């Protein structure tokens, strides 16, 4: 992109992703070392996507910190979070401000509590001027594992790193693992913490139930392997491989047939598990669902934007369903993104335009040239869909103008069926000749 | 009057002066407008939020360019519901998207080029507002000089706002910075096409969910010419001639009294405070304006028409809401704006809190409060939870960040920041407000919370 100005870039800063990673750990309070907006804005976005509250502490940096550094604020913040909430972990994320003034967060947090204190501090460095929300997720995830993982007895489990996906997705992946009888550790798991029930009498715990147990993260050094389904957030897997010889499999997101096949095969490879009949039947239902709609969907032009691993997996799935992915766009640069899509282009004779590290203004310009009958992306795609007069099927983060998107899965064979049905129904509901809908 | 230390604050007793219980005859105000206790889970935002989000953001036909790394631009992209009939300000997010190299070598060139490019791609933008975020203040880009150069090049106003997030203690300083910047750089730079003896500005009305579209016509029906609404649904060109008003009225008296005062001091235009929420307060505002312009009869006529249309609906809702108790937590003014209107619905406000209230906000709350009323300055998440459980209000009017916490506790909620099904201002808006309270409080869902599933 030759422009200096970013116009409608669908990417957030590192603290956002780090907070989401921390929110998937049981008893972990995220603490942002920065100005008050640095916690308030991510909280707002989490609340409107998940329709859940997100309690995030902030060190409330002000002018004096700009001059003298933020050590005093961070120390006080750590002490106050500990004394009021008694969390298992405090997950620190830095910001553009604290990084620019040069606070040594590792050192400050080490000194904040007495040696051997029960509260573990995770001192992630997440400067907002480097990378995107996914970089922040990756940095927090890696720092969690670096800080906690300890070699012990083999546990015969597989570690999973999901990246930023929905509670529904995590539940579906866990369901597949249950069917395959594979023991697992999710290193961050928002399936319960960001999809909480209203309990009888309105009783709620101070910090949400569920999430990855810190003891499991400690145990992650003893697993059979780590599968990261978000390649933009695989560095914790690489760390576990290098440090503890836990094999790392950093692979595409399990969306569509080939990518889910690969996911299932990877699980089998690491665990030795066979592929149960129930999984074969689910796969068969996905193929059946594509067969059912291929007359509606063949050659349909679709433009997709979002986080790189989700977009490239969806591009492949659309091609598998006979659709024509015209434009694939991500704001986060990720080295596998372009090769993935080029491979799809070669295999399916498609001509998907690849936009990487750019913004929705450019995405929209590209759609004007290459056309789309359907757009896939988060809520930020609404205006483009409206301008082009085509439907928007929502996935990714954040989705705030539709309810429930976070509850459902677009992953695994089952989730892929759901995604395809959403796409097909969008086309059928939009401008399909009703006469043809009898069959 | 006593201060209170909630249980959750025992480890941070410095919070005690911020929480008071009202005792008539012994009135003290909560300590306010000071730094937050670090790590206390504050609900506060930053100075950038107050400047870009609240005051500058609603100006509909300018390029709202955020100078800094991407987060601050993204998070304020179309977020606040300051509606307008032009889509530029909410549909687009412009950012210099600073990366590490700019943090090291400076972002000046990137900013200059970004202004030029934005103008070339969006020539319909009447001006460019440039907001500085934290990093810009730290690396020391001379945004004044860059904006001046860019303005010379593109020939439309380029206005820099020095609203780095770390300045001040809350959003509040951001309001002040936006007011002062717009006053110093924009007000008085253009004369209105014509003037009339009935020219008035509505200040501190941000058209949340269409509030301005309800209140502006009320004054127009009285024979007032609304010269400018600051800044709800405002065009850039509505701001320069504000100094030619005969009277200014101020609705949001926290974020916008600054500019009313500055216009009064420099141009001699008087201002009056109004509350355009609820039947009685809105009627009072119309009467006050009518009195100033000697349009008393017109004011009474509009009030009578509105009451004829809407009072019976309010009376109906009152029957369903009588004796309910509420907790209002807002930025600041809406906490006291709404205490009176609640009483029109038979509702008593037992608890108030504000994110960034100053002394005058708390005085206004206490004037309206009953004995035993609890008032919290800059509440944090744990205090809110503790007080919702302790005092069990029938509903809570707060912001989105508090919404889902409240639901989990089984307490009805209304979003007072961006509304549920607004607008809420004026007579008609108050009916929407009452309806939303009714929907919240009387929804059948709440009964299930106290009907646990048990085996037969």
XYZ file of C-alpha atoms in Angstrom, chain B residues 15 49 65 69 98 131 188 213 222 266 301 328 335 345 379 381 408 414 456:
19
model
C -10.923 5.531 48.062
C -11.390 9.847 24.550
C -7.469 11.872 11.646
C -0.359 3.797 16.586
C 2.473 4.831 13.515
C -5.804 14.250 17.339
C -14.926 33.691 14.922
C -33.069 16.079 16.218
C -40.710 28.851 19.355
C -14.662 37.381 24.519
C -47.597 27.069 23.185
C -27.460 6.141 37.863
C -26.390 11.549 36.749
C -41.871 8.438 36.818
C -16.218 4.119 40.819
C -15.762 -2.355 38.814
C -25.178 -11.454 35.630
C -30.350 0.702 30.598
C -38.955 -33.352 41.082
